[in-house]
Tab-separated table of C-alpha atoms in Angstrom:
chain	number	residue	atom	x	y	z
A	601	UNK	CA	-4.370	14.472	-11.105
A	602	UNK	CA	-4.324	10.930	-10.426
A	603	UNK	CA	-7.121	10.442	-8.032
A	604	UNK	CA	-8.541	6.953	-6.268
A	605	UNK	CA	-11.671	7.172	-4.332
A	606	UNK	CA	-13.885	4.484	-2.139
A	607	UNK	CA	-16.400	4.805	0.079
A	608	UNK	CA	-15.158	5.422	3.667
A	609	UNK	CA	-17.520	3.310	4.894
A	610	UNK	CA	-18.653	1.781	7.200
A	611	UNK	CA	-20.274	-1.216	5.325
A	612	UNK	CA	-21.914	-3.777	7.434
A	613	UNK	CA	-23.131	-7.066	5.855
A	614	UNK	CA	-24.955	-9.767	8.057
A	615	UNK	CA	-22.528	-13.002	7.927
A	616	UNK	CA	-23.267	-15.192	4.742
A	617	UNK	CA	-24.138	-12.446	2.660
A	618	UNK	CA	-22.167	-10.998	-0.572
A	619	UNK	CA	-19.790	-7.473	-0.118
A	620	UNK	CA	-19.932	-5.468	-2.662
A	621	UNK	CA	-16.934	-2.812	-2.180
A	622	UNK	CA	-16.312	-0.077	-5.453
A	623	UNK	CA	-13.351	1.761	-5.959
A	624	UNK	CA	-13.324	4.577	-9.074
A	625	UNK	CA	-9.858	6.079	-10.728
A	626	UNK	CA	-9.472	9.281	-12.299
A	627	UNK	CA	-7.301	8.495	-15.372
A	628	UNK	CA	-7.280	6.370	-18.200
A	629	UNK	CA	-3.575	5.762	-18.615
A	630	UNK	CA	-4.395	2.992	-15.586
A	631	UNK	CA	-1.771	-0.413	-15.733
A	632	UNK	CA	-3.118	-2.329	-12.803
A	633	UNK	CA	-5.478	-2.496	-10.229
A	634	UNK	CA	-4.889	-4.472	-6.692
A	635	UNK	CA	-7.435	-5.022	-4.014
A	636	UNK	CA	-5.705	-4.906	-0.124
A	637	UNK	CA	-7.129	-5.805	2.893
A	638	UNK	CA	-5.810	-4.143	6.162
A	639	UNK	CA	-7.043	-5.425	9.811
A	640	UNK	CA	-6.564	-2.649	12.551
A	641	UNK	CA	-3.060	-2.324	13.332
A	642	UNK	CA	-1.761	-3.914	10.837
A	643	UNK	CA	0.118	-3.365	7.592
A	644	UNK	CA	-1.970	-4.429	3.828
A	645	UNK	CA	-1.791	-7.933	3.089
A	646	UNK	CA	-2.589	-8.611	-0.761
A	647	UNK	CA	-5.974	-10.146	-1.912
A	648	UNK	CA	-6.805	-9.716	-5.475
A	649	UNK	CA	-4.613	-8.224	-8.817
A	650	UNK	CA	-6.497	-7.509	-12.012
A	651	UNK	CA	-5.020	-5.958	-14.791
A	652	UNK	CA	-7.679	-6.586	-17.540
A	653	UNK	CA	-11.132	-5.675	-18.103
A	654	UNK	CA	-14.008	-8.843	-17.207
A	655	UNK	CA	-13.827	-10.589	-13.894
A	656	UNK	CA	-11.248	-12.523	-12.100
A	657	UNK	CA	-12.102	-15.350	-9.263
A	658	UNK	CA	-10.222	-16.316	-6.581
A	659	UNK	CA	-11.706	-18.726	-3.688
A	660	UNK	CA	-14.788	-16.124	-2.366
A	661	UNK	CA	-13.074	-12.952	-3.683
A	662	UNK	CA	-13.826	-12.094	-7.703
A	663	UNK	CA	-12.455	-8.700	-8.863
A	664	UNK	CA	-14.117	-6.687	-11.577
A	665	UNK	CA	-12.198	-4.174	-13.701
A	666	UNK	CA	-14.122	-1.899	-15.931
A	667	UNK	CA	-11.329	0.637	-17.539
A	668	UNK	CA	-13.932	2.604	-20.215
A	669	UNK	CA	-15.950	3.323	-16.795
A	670	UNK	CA	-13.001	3.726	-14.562
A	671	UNK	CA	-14.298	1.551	-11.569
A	672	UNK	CA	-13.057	-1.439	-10.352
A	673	UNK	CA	-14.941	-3.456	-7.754
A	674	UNK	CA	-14.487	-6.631	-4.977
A	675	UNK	CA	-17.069	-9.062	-4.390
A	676	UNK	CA	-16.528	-10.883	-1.290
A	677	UNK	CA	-19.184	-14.301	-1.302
A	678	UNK	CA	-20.201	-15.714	1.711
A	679	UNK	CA	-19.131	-13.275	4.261
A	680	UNK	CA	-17.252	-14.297	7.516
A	681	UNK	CA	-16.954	-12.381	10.238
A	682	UNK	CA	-13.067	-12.572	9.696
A	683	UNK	CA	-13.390	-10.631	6.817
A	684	UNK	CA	-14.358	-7.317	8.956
A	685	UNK	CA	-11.360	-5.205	8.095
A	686	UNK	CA	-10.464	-1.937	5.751
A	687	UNK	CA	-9.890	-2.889	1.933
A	688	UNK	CA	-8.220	-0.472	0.200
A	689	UNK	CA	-8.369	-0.081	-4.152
A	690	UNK	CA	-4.670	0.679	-5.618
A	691	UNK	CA	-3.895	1.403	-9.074
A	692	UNK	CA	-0.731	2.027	-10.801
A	693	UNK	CA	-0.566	4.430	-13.852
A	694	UNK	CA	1.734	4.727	-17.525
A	695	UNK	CA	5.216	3.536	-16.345
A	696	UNK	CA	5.212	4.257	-12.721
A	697	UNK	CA	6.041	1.642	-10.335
A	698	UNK	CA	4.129	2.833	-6.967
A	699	UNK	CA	0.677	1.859	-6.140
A	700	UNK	CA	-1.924	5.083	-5.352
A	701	UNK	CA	-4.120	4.399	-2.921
A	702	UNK	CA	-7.712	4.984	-2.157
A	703	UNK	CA	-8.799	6.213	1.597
A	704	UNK	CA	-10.091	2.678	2.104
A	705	UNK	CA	-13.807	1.014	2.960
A	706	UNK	CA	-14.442	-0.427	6.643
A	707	UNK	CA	-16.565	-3.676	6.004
A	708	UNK	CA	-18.226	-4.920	9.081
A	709	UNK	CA	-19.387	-8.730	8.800
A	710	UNK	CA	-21.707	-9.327	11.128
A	711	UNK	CA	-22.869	-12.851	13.475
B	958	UNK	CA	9.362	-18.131	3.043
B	959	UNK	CA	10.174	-15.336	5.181
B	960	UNK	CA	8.428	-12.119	4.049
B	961	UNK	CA	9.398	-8.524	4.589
B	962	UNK	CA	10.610	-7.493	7.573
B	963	UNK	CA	11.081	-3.798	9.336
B	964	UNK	CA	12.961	-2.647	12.095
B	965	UNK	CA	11.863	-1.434	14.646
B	966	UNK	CA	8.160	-1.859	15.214
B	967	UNK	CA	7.865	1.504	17.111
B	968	UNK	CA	9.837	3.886	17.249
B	969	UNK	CA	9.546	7.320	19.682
B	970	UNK	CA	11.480	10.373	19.369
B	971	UNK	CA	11.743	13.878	19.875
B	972	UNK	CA	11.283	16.901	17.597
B	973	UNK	CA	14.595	17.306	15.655
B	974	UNK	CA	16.142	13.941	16.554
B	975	UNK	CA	17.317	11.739	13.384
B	976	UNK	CA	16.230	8.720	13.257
B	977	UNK	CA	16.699	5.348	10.892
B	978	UNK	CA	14.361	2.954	9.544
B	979	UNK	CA	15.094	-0.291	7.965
B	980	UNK	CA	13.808	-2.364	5.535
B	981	UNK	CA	14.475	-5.879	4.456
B	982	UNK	CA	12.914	-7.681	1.463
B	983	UNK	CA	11.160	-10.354	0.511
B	984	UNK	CA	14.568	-12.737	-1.067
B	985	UNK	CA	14.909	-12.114	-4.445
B	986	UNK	CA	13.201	-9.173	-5.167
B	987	UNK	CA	14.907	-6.626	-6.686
B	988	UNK	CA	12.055	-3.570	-6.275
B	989	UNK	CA	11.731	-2.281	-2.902
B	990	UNK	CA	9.025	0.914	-1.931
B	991	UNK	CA	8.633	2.828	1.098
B	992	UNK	CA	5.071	4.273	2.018
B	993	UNK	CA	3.903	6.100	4.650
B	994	UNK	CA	-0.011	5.749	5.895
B	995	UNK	CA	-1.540	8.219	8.408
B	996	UNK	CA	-4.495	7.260	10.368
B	997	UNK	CA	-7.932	6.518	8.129
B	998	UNK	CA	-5.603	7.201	4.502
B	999	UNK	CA	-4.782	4.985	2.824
B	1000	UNK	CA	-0.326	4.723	2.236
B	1001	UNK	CA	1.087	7.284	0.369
B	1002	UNK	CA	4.065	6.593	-2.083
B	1003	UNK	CA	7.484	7.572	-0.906
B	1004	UNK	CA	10.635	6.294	-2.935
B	1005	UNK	CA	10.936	2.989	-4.954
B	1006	UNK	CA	14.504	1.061	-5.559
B	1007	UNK	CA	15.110	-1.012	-8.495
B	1008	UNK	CA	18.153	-2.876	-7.002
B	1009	UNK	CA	20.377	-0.447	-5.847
B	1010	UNK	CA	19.004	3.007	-7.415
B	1011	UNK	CA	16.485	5.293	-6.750
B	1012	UNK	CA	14.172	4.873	-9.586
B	1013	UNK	CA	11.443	7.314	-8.745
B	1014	UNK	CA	12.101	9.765	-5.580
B	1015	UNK	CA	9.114	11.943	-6.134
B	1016	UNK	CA	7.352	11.502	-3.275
B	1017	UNK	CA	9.474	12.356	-0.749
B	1018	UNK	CA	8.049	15.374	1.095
B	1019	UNK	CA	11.390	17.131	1.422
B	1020	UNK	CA	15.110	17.242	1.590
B	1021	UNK	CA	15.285	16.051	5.567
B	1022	UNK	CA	13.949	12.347	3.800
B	1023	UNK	CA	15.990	10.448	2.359
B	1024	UNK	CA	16.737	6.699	1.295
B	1025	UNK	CA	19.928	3.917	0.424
B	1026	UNK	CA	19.992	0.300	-0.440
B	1027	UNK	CA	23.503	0.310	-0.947
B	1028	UNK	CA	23.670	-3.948	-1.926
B	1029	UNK	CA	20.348	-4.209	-3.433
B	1030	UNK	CA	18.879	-5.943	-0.356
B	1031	UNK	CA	18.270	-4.023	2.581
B	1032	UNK	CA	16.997	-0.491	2.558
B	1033	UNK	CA	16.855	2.209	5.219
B	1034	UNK	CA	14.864	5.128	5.212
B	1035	UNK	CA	16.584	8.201	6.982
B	1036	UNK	CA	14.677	11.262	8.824
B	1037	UNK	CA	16.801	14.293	9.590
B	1038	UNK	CA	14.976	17.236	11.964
B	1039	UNK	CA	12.020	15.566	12.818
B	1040	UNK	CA	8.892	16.862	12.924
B	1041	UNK	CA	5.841	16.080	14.716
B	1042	UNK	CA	4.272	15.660	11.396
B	1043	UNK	CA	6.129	12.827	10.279
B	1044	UNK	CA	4.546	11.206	13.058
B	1045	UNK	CA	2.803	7.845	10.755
B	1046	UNK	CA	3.121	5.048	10.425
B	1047	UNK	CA	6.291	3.872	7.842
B	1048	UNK	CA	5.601	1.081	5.374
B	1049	UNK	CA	8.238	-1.405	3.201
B	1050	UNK	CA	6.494	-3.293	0.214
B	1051	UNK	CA	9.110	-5.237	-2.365
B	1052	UNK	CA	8.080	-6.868	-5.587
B	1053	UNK	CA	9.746	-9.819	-7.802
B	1054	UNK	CA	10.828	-7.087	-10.200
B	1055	UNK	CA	9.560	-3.238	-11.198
B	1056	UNK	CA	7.353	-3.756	-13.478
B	1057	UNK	CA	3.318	-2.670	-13.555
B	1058	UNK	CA	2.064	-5.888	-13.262
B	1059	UNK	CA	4.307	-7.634	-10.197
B	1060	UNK	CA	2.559	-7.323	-6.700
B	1061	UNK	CA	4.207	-5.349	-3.840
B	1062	UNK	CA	3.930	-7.386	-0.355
B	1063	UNK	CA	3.902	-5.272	2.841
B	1064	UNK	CA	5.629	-5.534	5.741
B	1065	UNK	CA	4.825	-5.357	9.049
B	1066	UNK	CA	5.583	-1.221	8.784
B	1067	UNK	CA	7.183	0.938	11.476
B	1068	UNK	CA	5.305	3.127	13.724
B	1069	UNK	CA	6.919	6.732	14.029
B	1070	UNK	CA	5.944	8.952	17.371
B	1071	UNK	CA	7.544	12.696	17.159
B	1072	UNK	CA	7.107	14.016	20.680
């Protein structure tokens, strides 16, 4: 069974501060791991890909992939209150294509 | 450049009406997906394209689902006998090519009422 699982949530962080949001896997035959954020009503816009294990920076955002653990996590540095959204954790396994989602973690910057 | 596009944005209909839904990629990508999300889940896998096949059908929840992209371009998602269940919101994601590693980009999704 091919299981991704976050926190639900909600997370609140006071504006300025670092989000720390987890995401764990159920299998080991993992490919790639992708980090979405979703505002309310809209559709998942693409933040972060990681496909190896270590860290991986973009602008505030650094992914973290740790396959022997299974968990895969986003740090989001210097929070802005235009980060308050869902993120949701996908992974892809062996050769198939689609991305399995996680239920998704409601961050709430606040002012 | 553009990104993916749906048609229509909402869509209402009632129990055992067909109904269409169309996708258009991002240009130049030859992997196209359909999800569907449900309120507070996150989007659950439906059918992916490479070009013009169906390369993985498996989660489709039944026979009245189906899916063409008869060009390699656009796709459409087709509902026979609707239920109220199917009632979700429909998303389109396309990727340079299949592979594990190439992102999928969203679009905007279509939201399905079944009255």
């Amino acid at each position: 069974q091919k299981e991704v699982e976050q926190n639900s949530g909600p997370l609140s962080v006071p504006e300025g501060a670092i989000a720390s949001l987890n995401c764990t896997y159920s299998d080991r035959g993992s490919q790639s791991f992708f980090w979405y954020r979703q505002y309310s009503g809209k559709s998942p816009e693409l933040i972060m890909s990681i496909y190896s294990n270590g860290d991986k920076e973009d602008g505030r955002f650094t992914a973290q992939l740790n396959k022997a653990s299974q968990y895969v996590s986003l740090l989001i540095r210097d929070s802005q209150p235009s980060d308050s959204a869902t993120y949701l954790c996908a992974v892809t396994w062996g050769s198939a294509r689609q991305l399995t989602f996680g239920s998704g973690t409601q961050l709430t910057v606040l002012p | 450049g553009a990104g993916v596009s749906q048609t229509p944005s909402n869509k209402v209909t009632e129990k055992g009406k067909y109904v269409e839904l169309r996708c258009d990629p991002i240009s130049g990508h030859t992997a196209l997906y359909w999800y569907r999300q449900s309120l507070g889940q996150g989007p659950e896998f439906l059918i992916y394209f490479q070009g013009t096949g169906a390369a993985d059908d498996s989660g489709l929840p039944n026979d009245r689902f189906f899916a063409v992209r008869p060009e390699g371009s656009v796709s459409t998602l087709k509902i026979q006998r609707t239920e109220r269940g199917d009632s979700a919101v429909y998303l389109c994601a396309s990727s340079l090519r299949g592979g594990e590693e190439y992102e999928q980009y969203f679009g905007p999704g279509t939201r399905l009422t079944v009255t």
